PDB file of C-alpha atoms in Angstrom:
ATOM      1  CA  UNK A 304      31.628-103.477-111.890  1.00 45.00           C
ATOM      2  CA  UNK A 305      33.826-106.214-110.555  1.00 44.00           C
ATOM      3  CA  UNK A 306      33.368-109.503-112.392  1.00 46.00           C
ATOM      4  CA  UNK A 307      36.513-111.277-111.256  1.00 44.00           C
ATOM      5  CA  UNK A 308      36.989-111.601-107.577  1.00 45.00           C
ATOM      6  CA  UNK A 309      37.578-114.410-105.197  1.00 46.00           C
ATOM      7  CA  UNK A 310      34.396-114.714-103.157  1.00 45.00           C
ATOM      8  CA  UNK A 311      34.553-118.017-101.376  1.00 53.00           C
ATOM      9  CA  UNK A 312      34.470-120.149-104.506  1.00 63.00           C
ATOM     10  CA  UNK A 313      32.266-123.131-105.213  1.00 73.00           C
ATOM     11  CA  UNK A 314      31.773-126.222-103.126  1.00 79.00           C
ATOM     12  CA  UNK A 315      32.653-129.703-104.329  1.00 83.00           C
ATOM     13  CA  UNK A 316      29.057-130.550-105.296  1.00 85.00           C
ATOM     14  CA  UNK A 317      28.824-127.426-107.430  1.00 84.00           C
ATOM     15  CA  UNK A 318      32.156-128.179-109.129  1.00 88.00           C
ATOM     16  CA  UNK A 319      31.051-131.730-109.911  1.00 93.00           C
ATOM     17  CA  UNK A 320      27.708-130.468-111.231  1.00 92.00           C
ATOM     18  CA  UNK A 321      29.350-127.878-113.465  1.00 95.00           C
ATOM     19  CA  UNK A 322      31.860-130.471-114.718  1.00 96.00           C
ATOM     20  CA  UNK A 323      29.058-132.907-115.534  1.00 98.00           C
ATOM     21  CA  UNK A 324      27.180-130.161-117.379  1.00 98.00           C
ATOM     22  CA  UNK A 325      30.252-129.419-119.525  1.00 98.00           C
ATOM     23  CA  UNK A 326      30.788-133.122-120.225  1.00 98.00           C
ATOM     24  CA  UNK A 327      27.100-133.594-121.006  1.00 98.00           C
ATOM     25  CA  UNK A 328      27.075-130.764-123.546  1.00 98.00           C
ATOM     26  CA  UNK A 329      30.260-132.035-125.206  1.00 98.00           C
ATOM     27  CA  UNK A 330      28.976-135.623-125.312  1.00 98.00           C
ATOM     28  CA  UNK A 331      25.586-134.622-126.744  1.00 98.00           C
ATOM     29  CA  UNK A 332      27.224-132.329-129.297  1.00 98.00           C
ATOM     30  CA  UNK A 333      29.743-134.931-130.480  1.00 98.00           C
ATOM     31  CA  UNK A 334      27.131-137.703-130.567  1.00 98.00           C
ATOM     32  CA  UNK A 335      24.706-135.647-132.656  1.00 98.00           C
ATOM     33  CA  UNK A 336      27.479-134.548-135.010  1.00 98.00           C
ATOM     34  CA  UNK A 337      28.543-138.181-135.426  1.00 98.00           C
ATOM     35  CA  UNK A 338      24.923-139.098-136.154  1.00 98.00           C
ATOM     36  CA  UNK A 339      24.620-136.266-138.714  1.00 98.00           C
ATOM     37  CA  UNK A 340      27.805-137.385-140.461  1.00 97.00           C
ATOM     38  CA  UNK A 341      26.565-141.005-140.614  1.00 97.00           C
ATOM     39  CA  UNK A 342      23.010-140.181-141.671  1.00 97.00           C
ATOM     40  CA  UNK A 343      23.455-137.158-143.951  1.00 97.00           C
ATOM     41  CA  UNK A 344      26.878-137.518-145.623  1.00 94.00           C
ATOM     42  CA  UNK A 345      25.227-138.759-148.813  1.00 95.00           C
ATOM     43  CA  UNK A 346      23.629-135.321-149.301  1.00 93.00           C
ATOM     44  CA  UNK A 347      20.215-136.328-148.015  1.00 93.00           C
ATOM     45  CA  UNK A 348      18.172-134.162-145.682  1.00 93.00           C
ATOM     46  CA  UNK A 349      14.793-134.372-143.977  1.00 94.00           C
ATOM     47  CA  UNK A 350      12.498-132.278-141.841  1.00 93.00           C
ATOM     48  CA  UNK A 351      11.294-132.592-138.250  1.00 94.00           C
ATOM     49  CA  UNK A 352       8.565-130.895-136.211  1.00 93.00           C
ATOM     50  CA  UNK A 353       6.092-131.001-139.080  1.00 90.00           C
ATOM     51  CA  UNK A 354       8.517-129.539-141.588  1.00 87.00           C
ATOM     52  CA  UNK A 355       9.423-126.587-139.388  1.00 91.00           C
ATOM     53  CA  UNK A 356      13.067-127.629-138.872  1.00 94.00           C
ATOM     54  CA  UNK A 357      15.124-129.073-141.733  1.00 96.00           C
ATOM     55  CA  UNK A 358      18.026-131.374-140.923  1.00 97.00           C
ATOM     56  CA  UNK A 359      20.806-130.662-143.431  1.00 96.00           C
ATOM     57  CA  UNK A 360      24.528-131.446-143.128  1.00 97.00           C
ATOM     58  CA  UNK A 361      26.971-128.644-143.787  1.00 95.00           C
ATOM     59  CA  UNK A 362      30.430-127.616-142.618  1.00 94.00           C
ATOM     60  CA  UNK A 363      31.006-124.126-141.256  1.00 92.00           C
ATOM     61  CA  UNK A 364      34.608-122.965-141.550  1.00 88.00           C
ATOM     62  CA  UNK A 365      33.769-119.584-140.062  1.00 81.00           C
ATOM     63  CA  UNK A 366      32.135-118.379-136.881  1.00 76.00           C
ATOM     64  CA  UNK A 367      28.501-117.854-135.964  1.00 70.00           C
ATOM     65  CA  UNK A 368      26.224-117.182-138.933  1.00 64.00           C
ATOM     66  CA  UNK A 369      28.985-118.273-141.325  1.00 64.00           C
ATOM     67  CA  UNK A 370      31.200-115.248-140.655  1.00 69.00           C
ATOM     68  CA  UNK A 371      34.683-116.061-141.890  1.00 70.00           C
ATOM     69  CA  UNK A 372      38.195-114.657-141.908  1.00 77.00           C
ATOM     70  CA  UNK A 373      40.496-115.581-144.803  1.00 72.00           C
ATOM     71  CA  UNK A 374      40.973-118.921-146.537  1.00 77.00           C
ATOM     72  CA  UNK A 375      41.722-121.053-143.470  1.00 77.00           C
ATOM     73  CA  UNK A 376      40.092-119.281-140.516  1.00 85.00           C
ATOM     74  CA  UNK A 377      40.542-122.163-138.103  1.00 85.00           C
ATOM     75  CA  UNK A 378      44.046-120.888-137.256  1.00 87.00           C
ATOM     76  CA  UNK A 379      42.348-117.739-136.007  1.00 90.00           C
ATOM     77  CA  UNK A 380      39.422-119.479-134.290  1.00 92.00           C
ATOM     78  CA  UNK A 381      41.437-122.194-132.504  1.00 94.00           C
ATOM     79  CA  UNK A 382      43.569-119.758-130.447  1.00 95.00           C
ATOM     80  CA  UNK A 383      40.576-117.475-129.846  1.00 95.00           C
ATOM     81  CA  UNK A 384      38.575-120.451-128.570  1.00 96.00           C
ATOM     82  CA  UNK A 385      41.437-121.494-126.271  1.00 97.00           C
ATOM     83  CA  UNK A 386      41.517-117.966-124.818  1.00 98.00           C
ATOM     84  CA  UNK A 387      37.731-118.061-124.337  1.00 97.00           C
ATOM     85  CA  UNK A 388      38.011-121.454-122.611  1.00 97.00           C
ATOM     86  CA  UNK A 389      40.639-120.073-120.209  1.00 97.00           C
ATOM     87  CA  UNK A 390      38.398-117.054-119.489  1.00 97.00           C
ATOM     88  CA  UNK A 391      35.396-119.322-118.821  1.00 97.00           C
ATOM     89  CA  UNK A 392      37.404-121.583-116.501  1.00 95.00           C
ATOM     90  CA  UNK A 393      38.514-118.546-114.469  1.00 94.00           C
ATOM     91  CA  UNK A 394      34.939-117.264-114.406  1.00 93.00           C
ATOM     92  CA  UNK A 395      33.657-120.622-113.160  1.00 93.00           C
ATOM     93  CA  UNK A 396      36.420-120.961-110.569  1.00 90.00           C
ATOM     94  CA  UNK A 397      35.837-117.485-109.158  1.00 89.00           C
ATOM     95  CA  UNK A 398      32.061-117.735-109.008  1.00 86.00           C
ATOM     96  CA  UNK A 399      30.824-117.281-105.490  1.00 79.00           C
ATOM     97  CA  UNK A 400      27.564-118.089-103.776  1.00 74.00           C
ATOM     98  CA  UNK A 401      25.949-114.787-104.795  1.00 71.00           C
ATOM     99  CA  UNK A 402      26.435-115.566-108.488  1.00 76.00           C
ATOM    100  CA  UNK A 403      23.643-118.113-108.761  1.00 81.00           C
ATOM    101  CA  UNK A 404      23.476-119.658-112.197  1.00 91.00           C
ATOM    102  CA  UNK A 405      26.683-118.053-113.425  1.00 94.00           C
ATOM    103  CA  UNK A 406      28.852-121.202-113.209  1.00 95.00           C
ATOM    104  CA  UNK A 407      26.171-123.214-115.007  1.00 96.00           C
ATOM    105  CA  UNK A 408      25.808-120.551-117.714  1.00 97.00           C
ATOM    106  CA  UNK A 409      29.586-120.475-118.208  1.00 97.00           C
ATOM    107  CA  UNK A 410      29.578-124.288-118.313  1.00 98.00           C
ATOM    108  CA  UNK A 411      27.067-124.222-121.187  1.00 98.00           C
ATOM    109  CA  UNK A 412      29.307-121.847-123.148  1.00 98.00           C
ATOM    110  CA  UNK A 413      32.384-123.899-122.241  1.00 98.00           C
ATOM    111  CA  UNK A 414      30.831-127.198-123.347  1.00 98.00           C
ATOM    112  CA  UNK A 415      29.738-125.706-126.656  1.00 98.00           C
ATOM    113  CA  UNK A 416      33.134-124.103-127.237  1.00 97.00           C
ATOM    114  CA  UNK A 417      34.888-127.429-126.622  1.00 98.00           C
ATOM    115  CA  UNK A 418      32.496-129.248-128.975  1.00 98.00           C
ATOM    116  CA  UNK A 419      33.138-126.837-131.833  1.00 97.00           C
ATOM    117  CA  UNK A 420      36.866-126.675-131.054  1.00 97.00           C
ATOM    118  CA  UNK A 421      37.066-130.443-131.501  1.00 97.00           C
ATOM    119  CA  UNK A 422      35.798-130.093-135.073  1.00 96.00           C
ATOM    120  CA  UNK A 423      38.226-127.270-135.871  1.00 94.00           C
ATOM    121  CA  UNK A 424      41.185-129.286-134.589  1.00 95.00           C
ATOM    122  CA  UNK A 425      40.286-132.613-136.202  1.00 95.00           C
ATOM    123  CA  UNK A 426      39.960-131.355-139.780  1.00 91.00           C
ATOM    124  CA  UNK A 427      39.921-128.301-141.997  1.00 88.00           C
ATOM    125  CA  UNK A 428      36.391-128.969-143.321  1.00 92.00           C
ATOM    126  CA  UNK A 429      34.906-126.855-140.539  1.00 92.00           C
ATOM    127  CA  UNK A 430      32.429-127.340-137.740  1.00 95.00           C
ATOM    128  CA  UNK A 431      29.678-129.884-138.384  1.00 97.00           C
ATOM    129  CA  UNK A 432      26.311-128.101-138.517  1.00 97.00           C
ATOM    130  CA  UNK A 433      23.046-129.874-139.293  1.00 97.00           C
ATOM    131  CA  UNK A 434      19.981-128.143-137.776  1.00 97.00           C
ATOM    132  CA  UNK A 435      18.416-125.808-140.322  1.00 94.00           C
ATOM    133  CA  UNK A 436      18.233-123.608-142.264  1.00 94.00           C
ATOM    134  CA  UNK A 437      14.985-122.498-140.639  1.00 93.00           C
ATOM    135  CA  UNK A 438      12.687-120.326-142.738  1.00 92.00           C
ATOM    136  CA  UNK A 439      11.593-117.395-140.579  1.00 92.00           C
ATOM    137  CA  UNK A 440       9.508-115.877-143.362  1.00 91.00           C
ATOM    138  CA  UNK A 441      11.776-112.878-143.836  1.00 95.00           C
ATOM    139  CA  UNK A 442      15.093-114.763-143.778  1.00 91.00           C
ATOM    140  CA  UNK A 443      16.591-118.230-143.392  1.00 91.00           C
ATOM    141  CA  UNK A 444      18.123-118.803-139.962  1.00 91.00           C
ATOM    142  CA  UNK A 445      21.612-120.294-140.533  1.00 91.00           C
ATOM    143  CA  UNK A 446      22.349-123.963-139.959  1.00 93.00           C
ATOM    144  CA  UNK A 447      23.659-124.719-136.456  1.00 95.00           C
ATOM    145  CA  UNK A 448      24.412-127.555-134.017  1.00 97.00           C
ATOM    146  CA  UNK A 449      23.994-128.490-130.348  1.00 98.00           C
ATOM    147  CA  UNK A 450      27.211-126.653-129.378  1.00 98.00           C
ATOM    148  CA  UNK A 451      25.847-123.460-130.926  1.00 96.00           C
ATOM    149  CA  UNK A 452      22.588-123.825-128.974  1.00 97.00           C
ATOM    150  CA  UNK A 453      24.557-124.335-125.757  1.00 98.00           C
ATOM    151  CA  UNK A 454      26.837-121.345-126.419  1.00 97.00           C
ATOM    152  CA  UNK A 455      23.874-119.083-127.210  1.00 97.00           C
ATOM    153  CA  UNK A 456      21.808-120.125-124.176  1.00 98.00           C
ATOM    154  CA  UNK A 457      24.849-119.892-121.891  1.00 98.00           C
ATOM    155  CA  UNK A 458      25.818-116.454-123.223  1.00 97.00           C
ATOM    156  CA  UNK A 459      22.302-115.122-122.657  1.00 98.00           C
ATOM    157  CA  UNK A 460      22.266-116.530-119.115  1.00 97.00           C
ATOM    158  CA  UNK A 461      25.724-115.038-118.445  1.00 96.00           C
ATOM    159  CA  UNK A 462      24.519-111.628-119.618  1.00 95.00           C
ATOM    160  CA  UNK A 463      21.524-111.881-117.272  1.00 95.00           C
ATOM    161  CA  UNK A 464      23.849-112.903-114.432  1.00 92.00           C
ATOM    162  CA  UNK A 465      26.141-109.912-115.003  1.00 91.00           C
ATOM    163  CA  UNK A 466      23.151-107.580-115.275  1.00 92.00           C
ATOM    164  CA  UNK A 467      21.754-108.859-111.972  1.00 89.00           C
ATOM    165  CA  UNK A 468      25.149-108.479-110.285  1.00 85.00           C
ATOM    166  CA  UNK A 469      25.459-104.928-111.573  1.00 84.00           C
ATOM    167  CA  UNK A 470      21.953-104.060-110.324  1.00 85.00           C
ATOM    168  CA  UNK A 471      22.736-105.653-106.932  1.00 81.00           C
ATOM    169  CA  UNK A 472      25.981-103.655-106.683  1.00 80.00           C
ATOM    170  CA  UNK A 473      24.187-100.407-107.589  1.00 82.00           C
ATOM    171  CA  UNK A 474      21.499-101.041-104.961  1.00 77.00           C
ATOM    172  CA  UNK A 475      24.193-101.771-102.370  1.00 70.00           C
ATOM    173  CA  UNK A 476      26.082 -98.618-103.309  1.00 63.00           C
ATOM    174  CA  UNK A 477      22.940 -96.489-103.177  1.00 64.00           C
ATOM    175  CA  UNK A 478      21.944 -97.830 -99.754  1.00 62.00           C
ATOM    176  CA  UNK A 479      25.495 -97.207 -98.495  1.00 59.00           C
ATOM    177  CA  UNK A 480      25.395 -93.627 -99.801  1.00 57.00           C
ATOM    178  CA  UNK A 481      22.003 -93.117 -98.145  1.00 58.00           C
ATOM    179  CA  UNK A 482      23.284 -94.494 -94.832  1.00 59.00           C
ATOM    180  CA  UNK A 483      26.400 -92.313 -95.023  1.00 58.00           C
ATOM    181  CA  UNK A 484      24.221 -89.294 -95.815  1.00 58.00           C
ATOM    182  CA  UNK A 485      22.110 -89.963 -92.739  1.00 59.00           C
ATOM    183  CA  UNK A 486      25.247 -90.370 -90.655  1.00 49.00           C
ATOM    184  CA  UNK A 487      26.749 -87.152 -92.055  1.00 50.00           C
ATOM    185  CA  UNK A 488      23.607 -85.128 -91.355  1.00 49.00           C
ATOM    186  CA  UNK A 489      23.350 -86.577 -87.834  1.00 50.00           C
ATOM    187  CA  UNK A 490      26.986 -85.742 -87.041  1.00 52.00           C
ATOM    188  CA  UNK A 491      27.074 -82.467 -88.960  1.00 51.00           C
ATOM    189  CA  UNK A 492      28.284 -79.123 -87.544  1.00 51.00           C
TER     190      UNK A 492
END
């Protein structure tokens, strides 16, 4: 599997579209976090969608699902996020025309990563989360934010993109082997 190769790159329209997607995710994430801080800082909460989704302000100093490392994990998560951002920028830059959807998927992850990074840099309280917890009947789904939604959706779409590329490469390899086998048998002794 080759995931990093220069294959023609993206056109200007695609670059602008991906950039706008990143900016849109960051703007929506920061705006909703600002709203949550203004509306819920007094400890209040409420429910939407007929009580299905609670809106509750909390600060997550750890990673997804509240996973944490030590007393001040932001000094671990900030450099890790910067490395992930660099990886995503390379992935976006090297996406070629055959990788449909990959730049957009990476842009969703990138926008979410930047949104959560902003919170980690601006204070030690943690990332602002406010959607949830959602009662699934057998467990409470942890509280999250727009950046988390974007990261999750983008990561799933990236996985699908890599899977499709791998399947395409395997089909190409198999057809090449078949063609070579036909050639070998036709030119055999």
